[in-house]
Tab-separated table of C-alpha atoms in Angstrom:
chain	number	residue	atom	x	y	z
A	1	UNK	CA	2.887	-10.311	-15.297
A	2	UNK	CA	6.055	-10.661	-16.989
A	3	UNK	CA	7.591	-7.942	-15.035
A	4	UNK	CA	6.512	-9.664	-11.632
A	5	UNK	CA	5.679	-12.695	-12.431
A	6	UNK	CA	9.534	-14.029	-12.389
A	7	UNK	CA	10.162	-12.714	-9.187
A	8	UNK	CA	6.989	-14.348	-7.503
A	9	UNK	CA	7.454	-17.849	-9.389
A	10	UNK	CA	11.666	-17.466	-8.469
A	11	UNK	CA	10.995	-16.861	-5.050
A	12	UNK	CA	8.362	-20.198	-4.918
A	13	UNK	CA	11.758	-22.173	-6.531
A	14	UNK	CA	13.912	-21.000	-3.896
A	15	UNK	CA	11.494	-21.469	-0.936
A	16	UNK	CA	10.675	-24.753	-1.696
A	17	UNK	CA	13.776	-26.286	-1.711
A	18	UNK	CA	15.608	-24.323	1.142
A	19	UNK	CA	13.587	-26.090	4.229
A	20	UNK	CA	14.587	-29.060	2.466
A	21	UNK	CA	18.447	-28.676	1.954
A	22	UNK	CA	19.835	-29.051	4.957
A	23	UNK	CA	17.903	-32.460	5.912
A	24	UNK	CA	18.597	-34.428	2.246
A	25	UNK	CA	22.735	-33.214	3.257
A	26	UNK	CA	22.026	-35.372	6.069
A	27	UNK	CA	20.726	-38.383	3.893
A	28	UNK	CA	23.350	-38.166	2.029
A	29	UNK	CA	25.769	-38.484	5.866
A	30	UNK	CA	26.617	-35.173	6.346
A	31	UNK	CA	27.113	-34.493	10.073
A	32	UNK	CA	24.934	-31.438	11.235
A	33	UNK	CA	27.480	-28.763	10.749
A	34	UNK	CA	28.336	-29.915	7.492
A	35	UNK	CA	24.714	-29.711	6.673
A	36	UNK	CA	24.918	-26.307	8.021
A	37	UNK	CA	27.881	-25.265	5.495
A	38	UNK	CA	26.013	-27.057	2.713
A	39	UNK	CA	22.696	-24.619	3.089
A	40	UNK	CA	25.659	-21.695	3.717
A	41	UNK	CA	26.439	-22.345	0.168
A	42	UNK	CA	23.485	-21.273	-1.417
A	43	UNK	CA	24.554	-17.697	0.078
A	44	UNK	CA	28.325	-17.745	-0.587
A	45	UNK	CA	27.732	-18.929	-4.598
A	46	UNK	CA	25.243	-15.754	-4.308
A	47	UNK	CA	28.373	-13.688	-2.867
A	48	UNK	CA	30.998	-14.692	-4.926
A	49	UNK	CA	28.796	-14.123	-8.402
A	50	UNK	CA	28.033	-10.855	-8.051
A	51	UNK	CA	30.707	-9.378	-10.089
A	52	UNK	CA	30.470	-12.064	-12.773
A	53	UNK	CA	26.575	-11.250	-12.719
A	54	UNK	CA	27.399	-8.027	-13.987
A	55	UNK	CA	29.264	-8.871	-16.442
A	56	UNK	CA	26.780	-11.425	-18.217
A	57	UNK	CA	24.176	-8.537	-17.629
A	58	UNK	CA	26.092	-6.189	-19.369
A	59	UNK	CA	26.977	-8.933	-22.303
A	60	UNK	CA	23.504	-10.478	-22.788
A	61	UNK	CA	21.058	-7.843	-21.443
A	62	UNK	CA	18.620	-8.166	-18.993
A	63	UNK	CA	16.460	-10.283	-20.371
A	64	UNK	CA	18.606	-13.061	-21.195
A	65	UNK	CA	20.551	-12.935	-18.008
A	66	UNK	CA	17.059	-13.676	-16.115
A	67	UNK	CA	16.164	-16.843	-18.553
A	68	UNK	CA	19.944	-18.009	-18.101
A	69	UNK	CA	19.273	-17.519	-14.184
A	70	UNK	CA	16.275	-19.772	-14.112
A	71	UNK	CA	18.087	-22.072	-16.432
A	72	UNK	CA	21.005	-22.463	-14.483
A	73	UNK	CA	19.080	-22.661	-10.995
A	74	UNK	CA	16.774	-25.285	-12.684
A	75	UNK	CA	19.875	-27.307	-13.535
A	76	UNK	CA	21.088	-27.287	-9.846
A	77	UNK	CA	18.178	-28.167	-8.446
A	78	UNK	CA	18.133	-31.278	-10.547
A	79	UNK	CA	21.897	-32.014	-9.825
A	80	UNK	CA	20.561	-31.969	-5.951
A	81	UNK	CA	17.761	-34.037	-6.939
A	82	UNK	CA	19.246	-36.606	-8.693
A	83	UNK	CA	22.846	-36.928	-7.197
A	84	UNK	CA	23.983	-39.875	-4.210
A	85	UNK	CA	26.993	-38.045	-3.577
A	86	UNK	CA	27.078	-34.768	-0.861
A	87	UNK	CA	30.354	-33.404	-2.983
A	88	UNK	CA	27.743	-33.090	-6.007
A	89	UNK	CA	24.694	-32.140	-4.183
A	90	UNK	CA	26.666	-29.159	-2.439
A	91	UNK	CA	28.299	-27.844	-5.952
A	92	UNK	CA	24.499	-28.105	-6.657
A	93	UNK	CA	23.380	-26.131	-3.743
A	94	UNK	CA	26.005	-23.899	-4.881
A	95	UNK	CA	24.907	-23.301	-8.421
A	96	UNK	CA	21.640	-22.464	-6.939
A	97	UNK	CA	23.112	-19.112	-4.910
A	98	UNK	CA	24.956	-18.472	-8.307
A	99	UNK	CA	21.708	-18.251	-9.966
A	100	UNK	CA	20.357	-16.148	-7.081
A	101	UNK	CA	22.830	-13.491	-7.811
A	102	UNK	CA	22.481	-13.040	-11.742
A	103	UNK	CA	18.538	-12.966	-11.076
A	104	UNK	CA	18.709	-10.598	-8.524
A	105	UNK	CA	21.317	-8.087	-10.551
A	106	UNK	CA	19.178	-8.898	-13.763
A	107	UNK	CA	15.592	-7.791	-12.563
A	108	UNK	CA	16.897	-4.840	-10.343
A	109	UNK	CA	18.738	-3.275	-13.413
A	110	UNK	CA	15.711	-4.026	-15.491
A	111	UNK	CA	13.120	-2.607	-13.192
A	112	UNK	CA	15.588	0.320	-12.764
A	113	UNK	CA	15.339	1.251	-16.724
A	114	UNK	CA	11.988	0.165	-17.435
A	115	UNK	CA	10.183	1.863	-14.521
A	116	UNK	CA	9.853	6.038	-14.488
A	117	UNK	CA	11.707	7.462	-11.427
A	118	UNK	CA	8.530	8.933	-9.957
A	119	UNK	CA	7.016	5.037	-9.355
A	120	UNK	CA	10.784	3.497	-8.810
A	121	UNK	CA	10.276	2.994	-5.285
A	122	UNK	CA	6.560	1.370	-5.829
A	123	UNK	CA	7.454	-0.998	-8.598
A	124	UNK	CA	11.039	-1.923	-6.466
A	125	UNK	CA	9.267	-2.399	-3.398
A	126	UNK	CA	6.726	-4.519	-5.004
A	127	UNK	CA	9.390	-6.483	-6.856
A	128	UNK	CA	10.743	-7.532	-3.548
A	129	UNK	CA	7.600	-8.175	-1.711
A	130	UNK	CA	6.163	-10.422	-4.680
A	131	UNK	CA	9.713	-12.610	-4.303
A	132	UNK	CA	9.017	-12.563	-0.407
A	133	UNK	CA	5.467	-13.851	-1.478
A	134	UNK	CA	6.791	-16.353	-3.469
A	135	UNK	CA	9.442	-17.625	-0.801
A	136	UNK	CA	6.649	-17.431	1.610
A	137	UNK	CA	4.334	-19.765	-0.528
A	138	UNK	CA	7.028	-22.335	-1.882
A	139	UNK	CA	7.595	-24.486	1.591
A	140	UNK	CA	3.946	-24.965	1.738
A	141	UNK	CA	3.562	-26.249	-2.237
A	142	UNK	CA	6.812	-28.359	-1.118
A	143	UNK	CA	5.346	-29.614	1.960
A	144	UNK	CA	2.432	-31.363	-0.130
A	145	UNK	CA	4.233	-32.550	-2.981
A	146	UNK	CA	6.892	-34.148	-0.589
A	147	UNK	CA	3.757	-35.742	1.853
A	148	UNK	CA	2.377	-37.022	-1.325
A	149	UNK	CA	5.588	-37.840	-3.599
A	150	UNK	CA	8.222	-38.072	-0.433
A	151	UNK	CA	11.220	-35.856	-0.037
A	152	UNK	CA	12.793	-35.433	-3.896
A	153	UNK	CA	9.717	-33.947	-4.778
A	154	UNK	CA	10.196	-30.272	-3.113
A	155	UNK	CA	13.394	-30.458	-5.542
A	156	UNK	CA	10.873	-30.873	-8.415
A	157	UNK	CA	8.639	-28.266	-7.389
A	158	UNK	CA	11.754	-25.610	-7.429
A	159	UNK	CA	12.723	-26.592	-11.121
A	160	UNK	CA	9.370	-25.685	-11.757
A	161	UNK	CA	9.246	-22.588	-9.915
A	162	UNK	CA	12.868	-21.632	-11.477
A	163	UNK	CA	11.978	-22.545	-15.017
A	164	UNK	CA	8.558	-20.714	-15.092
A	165	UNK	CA	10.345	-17.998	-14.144
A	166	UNK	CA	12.476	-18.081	-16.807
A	167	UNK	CA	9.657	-18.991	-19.557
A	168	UNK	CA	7.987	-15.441	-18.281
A	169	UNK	CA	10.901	-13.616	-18.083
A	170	UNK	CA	11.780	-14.535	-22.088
A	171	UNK	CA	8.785	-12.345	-23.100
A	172	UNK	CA	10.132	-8.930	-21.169
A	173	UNK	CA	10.810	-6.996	-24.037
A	174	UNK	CA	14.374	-5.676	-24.197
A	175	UNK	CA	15.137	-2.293	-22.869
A	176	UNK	CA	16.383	0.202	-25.254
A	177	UNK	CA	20.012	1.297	-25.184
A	178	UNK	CA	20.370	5.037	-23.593
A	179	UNK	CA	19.806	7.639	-25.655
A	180	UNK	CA	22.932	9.933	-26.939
A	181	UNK	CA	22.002	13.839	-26.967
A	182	UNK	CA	22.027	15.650	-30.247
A	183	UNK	CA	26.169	16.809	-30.477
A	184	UNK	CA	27.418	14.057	-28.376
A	185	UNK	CA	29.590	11.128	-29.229
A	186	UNK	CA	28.410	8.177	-27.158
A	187	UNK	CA	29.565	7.736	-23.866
A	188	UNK	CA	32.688	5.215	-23.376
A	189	UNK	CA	32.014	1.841	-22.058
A	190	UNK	CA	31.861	1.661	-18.724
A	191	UNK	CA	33.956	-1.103	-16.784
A	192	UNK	CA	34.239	-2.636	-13.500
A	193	UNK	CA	37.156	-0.203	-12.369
A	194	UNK	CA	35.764	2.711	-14.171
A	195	UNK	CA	32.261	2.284	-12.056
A	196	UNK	CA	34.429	1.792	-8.647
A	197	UNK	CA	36.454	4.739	-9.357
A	198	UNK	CA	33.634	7.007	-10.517
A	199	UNK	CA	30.848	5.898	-7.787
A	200	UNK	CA	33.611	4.926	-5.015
A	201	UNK	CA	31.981	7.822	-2.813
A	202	UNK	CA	28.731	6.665	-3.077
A	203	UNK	CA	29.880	3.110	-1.903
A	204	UNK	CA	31.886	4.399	1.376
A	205	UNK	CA	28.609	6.235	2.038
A	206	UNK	CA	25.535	5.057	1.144
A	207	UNK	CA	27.052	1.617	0.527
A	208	UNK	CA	27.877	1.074	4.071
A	209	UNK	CA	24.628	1.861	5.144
A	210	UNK	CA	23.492	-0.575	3.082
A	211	UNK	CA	25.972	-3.316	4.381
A	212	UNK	CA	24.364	-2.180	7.721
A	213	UNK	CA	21.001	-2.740	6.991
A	214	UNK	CA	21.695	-6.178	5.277
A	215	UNK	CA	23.692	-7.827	8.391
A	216	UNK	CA	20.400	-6.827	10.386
A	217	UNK	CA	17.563	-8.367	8.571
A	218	UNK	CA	20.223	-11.931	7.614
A	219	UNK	CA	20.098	-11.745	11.635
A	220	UNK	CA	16.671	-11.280	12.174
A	221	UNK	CA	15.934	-14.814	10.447
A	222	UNK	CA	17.646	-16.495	13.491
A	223	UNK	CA	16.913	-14.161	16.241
A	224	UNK	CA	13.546	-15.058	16.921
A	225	UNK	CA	13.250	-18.773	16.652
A	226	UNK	CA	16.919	-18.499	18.795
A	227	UNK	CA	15.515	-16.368	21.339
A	228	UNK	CA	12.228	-18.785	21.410
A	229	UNK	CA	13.739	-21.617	22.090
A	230	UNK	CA	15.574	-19.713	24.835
A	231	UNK	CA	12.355	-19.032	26.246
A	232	UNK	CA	11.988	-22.411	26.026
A	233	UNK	CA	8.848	-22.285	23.820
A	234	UNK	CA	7.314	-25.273	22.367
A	235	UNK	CA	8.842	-25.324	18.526
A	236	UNK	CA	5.330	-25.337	17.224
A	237	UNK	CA	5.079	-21.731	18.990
A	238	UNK	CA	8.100	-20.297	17.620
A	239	UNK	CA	7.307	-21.206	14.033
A	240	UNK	CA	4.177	-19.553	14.593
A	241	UNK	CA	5.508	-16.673	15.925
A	242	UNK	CA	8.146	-16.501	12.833
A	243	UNK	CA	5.094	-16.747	10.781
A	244	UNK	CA	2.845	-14.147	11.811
A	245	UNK	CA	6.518	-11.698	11.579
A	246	UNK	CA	6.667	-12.848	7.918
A	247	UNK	CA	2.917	-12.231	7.110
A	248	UNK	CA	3.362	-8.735	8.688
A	249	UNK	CA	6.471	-8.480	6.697
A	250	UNK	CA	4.165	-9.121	3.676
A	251	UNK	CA	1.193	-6.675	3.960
A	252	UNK	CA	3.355	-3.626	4.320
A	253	UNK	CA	5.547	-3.468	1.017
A	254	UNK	CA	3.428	-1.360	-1.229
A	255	UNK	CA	2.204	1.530	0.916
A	256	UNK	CA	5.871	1.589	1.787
A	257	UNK	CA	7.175	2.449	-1.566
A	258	UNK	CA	4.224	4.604	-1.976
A	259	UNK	CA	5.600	6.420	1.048
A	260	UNK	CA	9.190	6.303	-0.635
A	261	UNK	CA	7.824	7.908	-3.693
A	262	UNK	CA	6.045	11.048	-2.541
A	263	UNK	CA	7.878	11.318	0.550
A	264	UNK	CA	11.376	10.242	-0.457
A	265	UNK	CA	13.813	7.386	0.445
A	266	UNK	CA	14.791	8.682	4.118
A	267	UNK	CA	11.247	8.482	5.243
A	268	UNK	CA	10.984	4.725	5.135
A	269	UNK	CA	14.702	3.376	5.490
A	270	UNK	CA	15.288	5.588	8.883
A	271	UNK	CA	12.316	4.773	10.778
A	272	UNK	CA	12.823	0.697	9.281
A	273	UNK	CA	16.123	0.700	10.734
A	274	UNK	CA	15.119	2.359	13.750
A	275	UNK	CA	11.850	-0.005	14.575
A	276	UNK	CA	13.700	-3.119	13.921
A	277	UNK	CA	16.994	-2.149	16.107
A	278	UNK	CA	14.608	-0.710	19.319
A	279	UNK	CA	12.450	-4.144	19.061
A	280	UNK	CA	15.848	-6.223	18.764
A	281	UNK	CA	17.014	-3.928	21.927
A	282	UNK	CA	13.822	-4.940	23.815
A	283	UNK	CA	13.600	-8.687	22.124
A	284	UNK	CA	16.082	-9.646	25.533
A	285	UNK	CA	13.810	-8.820	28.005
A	286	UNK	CA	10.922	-10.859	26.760
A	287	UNK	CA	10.174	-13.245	28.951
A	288	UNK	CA	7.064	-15.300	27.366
A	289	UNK	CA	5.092	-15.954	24.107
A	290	UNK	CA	3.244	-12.574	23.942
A	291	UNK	CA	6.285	-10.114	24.807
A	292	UNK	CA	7.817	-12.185	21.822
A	293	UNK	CA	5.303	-12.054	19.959
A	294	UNK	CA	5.003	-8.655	19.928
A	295	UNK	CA	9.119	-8.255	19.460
A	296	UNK	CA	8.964	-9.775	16.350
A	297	UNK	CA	5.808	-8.495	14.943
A	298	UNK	CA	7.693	-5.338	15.324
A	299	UNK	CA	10.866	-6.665	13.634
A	300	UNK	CA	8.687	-7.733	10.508
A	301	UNK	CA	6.770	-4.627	10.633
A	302	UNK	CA	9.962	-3.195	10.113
A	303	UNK	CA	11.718	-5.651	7.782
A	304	UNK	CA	8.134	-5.356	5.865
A	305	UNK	CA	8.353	-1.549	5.561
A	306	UNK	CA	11.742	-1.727	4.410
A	307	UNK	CA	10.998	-4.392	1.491
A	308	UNK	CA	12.998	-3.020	-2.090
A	309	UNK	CA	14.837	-0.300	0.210
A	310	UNK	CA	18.316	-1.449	-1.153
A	311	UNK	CA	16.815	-2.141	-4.275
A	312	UNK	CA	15.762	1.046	-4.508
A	313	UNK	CA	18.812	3.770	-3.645
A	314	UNK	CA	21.306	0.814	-5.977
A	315	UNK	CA	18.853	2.186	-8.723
A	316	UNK	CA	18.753	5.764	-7.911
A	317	UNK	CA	22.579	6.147	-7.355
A	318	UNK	CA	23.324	3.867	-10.583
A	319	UNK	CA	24.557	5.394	-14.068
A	320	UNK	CA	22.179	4.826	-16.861
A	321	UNK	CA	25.606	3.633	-18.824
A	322	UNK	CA	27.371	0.637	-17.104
A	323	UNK	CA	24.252	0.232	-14.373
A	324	UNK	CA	25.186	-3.192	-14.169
A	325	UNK	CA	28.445	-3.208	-13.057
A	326	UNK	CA	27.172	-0.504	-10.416
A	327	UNK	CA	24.682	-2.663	-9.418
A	328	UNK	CA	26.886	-5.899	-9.258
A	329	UNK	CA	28.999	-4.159	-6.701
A	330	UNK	CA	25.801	-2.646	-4.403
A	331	UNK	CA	24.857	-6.454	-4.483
A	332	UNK	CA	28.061	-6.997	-3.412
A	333	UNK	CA	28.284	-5.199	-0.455
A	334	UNK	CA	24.575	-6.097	0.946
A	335	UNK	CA	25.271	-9.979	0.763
A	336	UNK	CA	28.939	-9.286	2.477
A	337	UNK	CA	25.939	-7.356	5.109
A	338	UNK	CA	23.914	-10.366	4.650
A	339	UNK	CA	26.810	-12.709	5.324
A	340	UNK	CA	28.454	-11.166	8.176
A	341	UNK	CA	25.461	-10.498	10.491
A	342	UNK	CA	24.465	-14.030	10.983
A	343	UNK	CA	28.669	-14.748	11.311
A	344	UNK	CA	29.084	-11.784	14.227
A	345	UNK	CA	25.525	-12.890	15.647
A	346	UNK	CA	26.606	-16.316	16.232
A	347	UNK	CA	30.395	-15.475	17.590
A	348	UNK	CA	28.864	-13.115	20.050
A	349	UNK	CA	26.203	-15.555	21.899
A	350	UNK	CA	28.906	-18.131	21.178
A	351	UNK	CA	31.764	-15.807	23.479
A	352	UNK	CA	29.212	-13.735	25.558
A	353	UNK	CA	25.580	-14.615	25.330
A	354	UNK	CA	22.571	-14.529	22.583
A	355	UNK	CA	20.995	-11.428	24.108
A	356	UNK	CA	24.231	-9.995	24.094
A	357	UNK	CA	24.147	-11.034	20.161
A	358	UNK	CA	20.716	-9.575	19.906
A	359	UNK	CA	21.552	-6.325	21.627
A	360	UNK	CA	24.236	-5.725	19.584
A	361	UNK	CA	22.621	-6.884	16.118
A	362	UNK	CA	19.601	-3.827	18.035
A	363	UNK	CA	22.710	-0.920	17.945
A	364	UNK	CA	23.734	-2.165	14.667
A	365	UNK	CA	20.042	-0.942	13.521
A	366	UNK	CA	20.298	2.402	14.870
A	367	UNK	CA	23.734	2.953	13.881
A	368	UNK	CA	22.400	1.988	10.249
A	369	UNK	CA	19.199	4.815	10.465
A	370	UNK	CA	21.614	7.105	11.650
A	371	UNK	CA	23.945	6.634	8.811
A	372	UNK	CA	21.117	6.302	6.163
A	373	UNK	CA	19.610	9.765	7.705
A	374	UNK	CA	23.072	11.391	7.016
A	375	UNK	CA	23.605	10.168	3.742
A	376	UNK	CA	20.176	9.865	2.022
A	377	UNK	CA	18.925	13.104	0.343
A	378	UNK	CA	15.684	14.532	1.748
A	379	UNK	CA	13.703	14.443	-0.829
A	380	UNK	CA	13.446	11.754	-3.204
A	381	UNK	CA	17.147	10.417	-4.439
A	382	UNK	CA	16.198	10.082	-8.336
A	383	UNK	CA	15.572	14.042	-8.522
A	384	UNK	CA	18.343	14.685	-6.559
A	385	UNK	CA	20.684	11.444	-5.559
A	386	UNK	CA	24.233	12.872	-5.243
A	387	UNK	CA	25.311	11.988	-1.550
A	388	UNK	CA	25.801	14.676	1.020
């Protein structure tokens, strides 16, 4: 439990209040594309923290960087909550993706240490699927609280996601520094520069896969319910059809990283890539509920199969000594992935159409298997995890 148990109770913080963002910006008279950029916020505090994450990783350790997470997440929820003014409730919003970022870097790096390499992919891929849980469950606990309580409520039921997670994640036990071989002086401290200039090939290989892969599934979140109301399905319809994705998405995580394990990373990060960009190829010629449907039980499938894949080759490329700074940067790059996706999505069915946007976000898929083919090592990347 207190391994997991952040992650799940984290992800029912964030997914309560995220349905809820954008339509308390427009209480508060935001027009609907400044209630657009207020949501965006959440992701670019997430962006722009990564580095600093590191760094109050590598100062307080692990655990204390995931109870200063919930803390500080907790405390912009309640500035959201409590606030008249939309300057104040979008530096809220903000502190929120913030939060999001130390988390994240925090319980990767831990899971990294604390887990033996021969289960990494298992426990990582379970990490991510119990936070995928948790965002899947918290718009449902927020959707009673606010028909009971009214709209603030959902705000109150992330503080008490956010803070549970923090109360569990102050009895993980504290990892153990690396151990220094007999006739060795320790190691010197790693820095920021020192990881760039020792890992850079790592990052211009692996890590662009990686940026790959994260542009596709941030697009995936808008491609369906965009192409459904294209279709011009009833909203009702689409939401169910983003649903069953998601609980698709859900079911597959652990015999995935099972897979990962024995197999090794290729085996499930090619073949995710590959299903998601082929059913994002097809997704335009879909012409009614069922051919969508099955589109985007595909996509999910593949998202699903996928779950702690990033996770996973950040830990198995990292140094034991300065992980977090590694790991700061490989968060980095996937939410620049997660950032620009959605950006190039919407600029392309903006200047040319959205199944022109889809069919591109498709061959951005496939170009990411192919490069994760190249650049993974066959067999599994903590025996052997130097880049071709």
């Amino acid at each position: 439990m207190p391994a997991f148990g952040p992650s799940l109770l984290f992800g029912v913080g964030e997914g309560a209040i995220l349905p809820i963002v954008p339509l308390t910006a427009r209480d508060l008279g935001a027009s609907v594309s400044m209630a657009a950029l207020v949501v965006g916020l959440i992701s670019i505090g997430s962006l722009l923290n990564n580095i600093p994450a590191s760094l109050i990783t590598m100062r307080w350790g692990e655990r204390w960087a995931i109870v200063v997470a919930g803390i500080w997440s907790a405390l912009g929820m309640a500035l959201c909550l409590w606030t008249s003014h939309l300057e104040l409730f979008a530096a809220g919003c903000l502190m929120v993706g913030m939060s999001q970022a130390v988390y994240n870097l925090a319980r990767q790096s831990y899971m990294s240490e604390a887990v033996p390499v021969m289960y990494r992919a298992r426990a990582l891929s379970t990490l991510g699927g119990v936070m995928r849980i948790g965002m899947f469950a918290g718009p449902f606990l927020a959707a009673a609280a606010v028909h009971a309580f009214g709209l603030p409520a959902a705000y109150v039921v992330g503080i008490i996601g956010v803070l549970g997670a923090a109360a569990v994640g102050a009895r993980i036990p504290d990892l153990e520094a690396p151990p220094v071989p007999a006739g060795h002086s320790a190691p010197a401290s790693a820095t920021l520069v020192s990881t760039l200039k020792d890992h850079r090939r790592v990052f211009l290989t692996v890590g662009i896969g990686v940026v790959l892969v994260s542009a596709v599934r941030a697009s995936r979140q808008a491609v369906i319910p965009l192409w459904a109301e294209h279709l011009a399905l009833a909203p009702a319809v689409a939401s169910l059809i983003y649903g069953l994705a998601g609980g698709i998405d859900m079911l597959v995580f652990y015999p995935a990283g099972k897979v990962m394990d024995h197999k090794g990373r290729r085996w499930v990060a090619v073949p995710s890539m590959v299903i998601m960009g082929v059913a994002m190829l097809l997704m335009p010629l879909t012409t009614g509920f069922a051919t969508l449907l099955i589109a985007a039980l595909a996509i999910g499938f593949g998202n699903g199969i996928g779950s702690g894949m990033i996770m996973t080759l950040g830990a198995d490329h990292s140094p034991r000594h300065g992980r977090a700074h590694f790991l700061g940067v490989w968060r980095l790059m996937s939410d620049i992935g997660a950032s620009g996706g959605p950006a190039l999505l919407s600029f392309l069915a903006a200047t040319l159409s959205l199944s022109a946007g889809i069919a591109v976000t498709g061959l951005i898929a496939l170009a990411a298997a192919g490069a994760l083919a190249y650049w993974i090592p066959a067999r599994r990347a903590g025996v052997g995890s130097a880049v071709r």
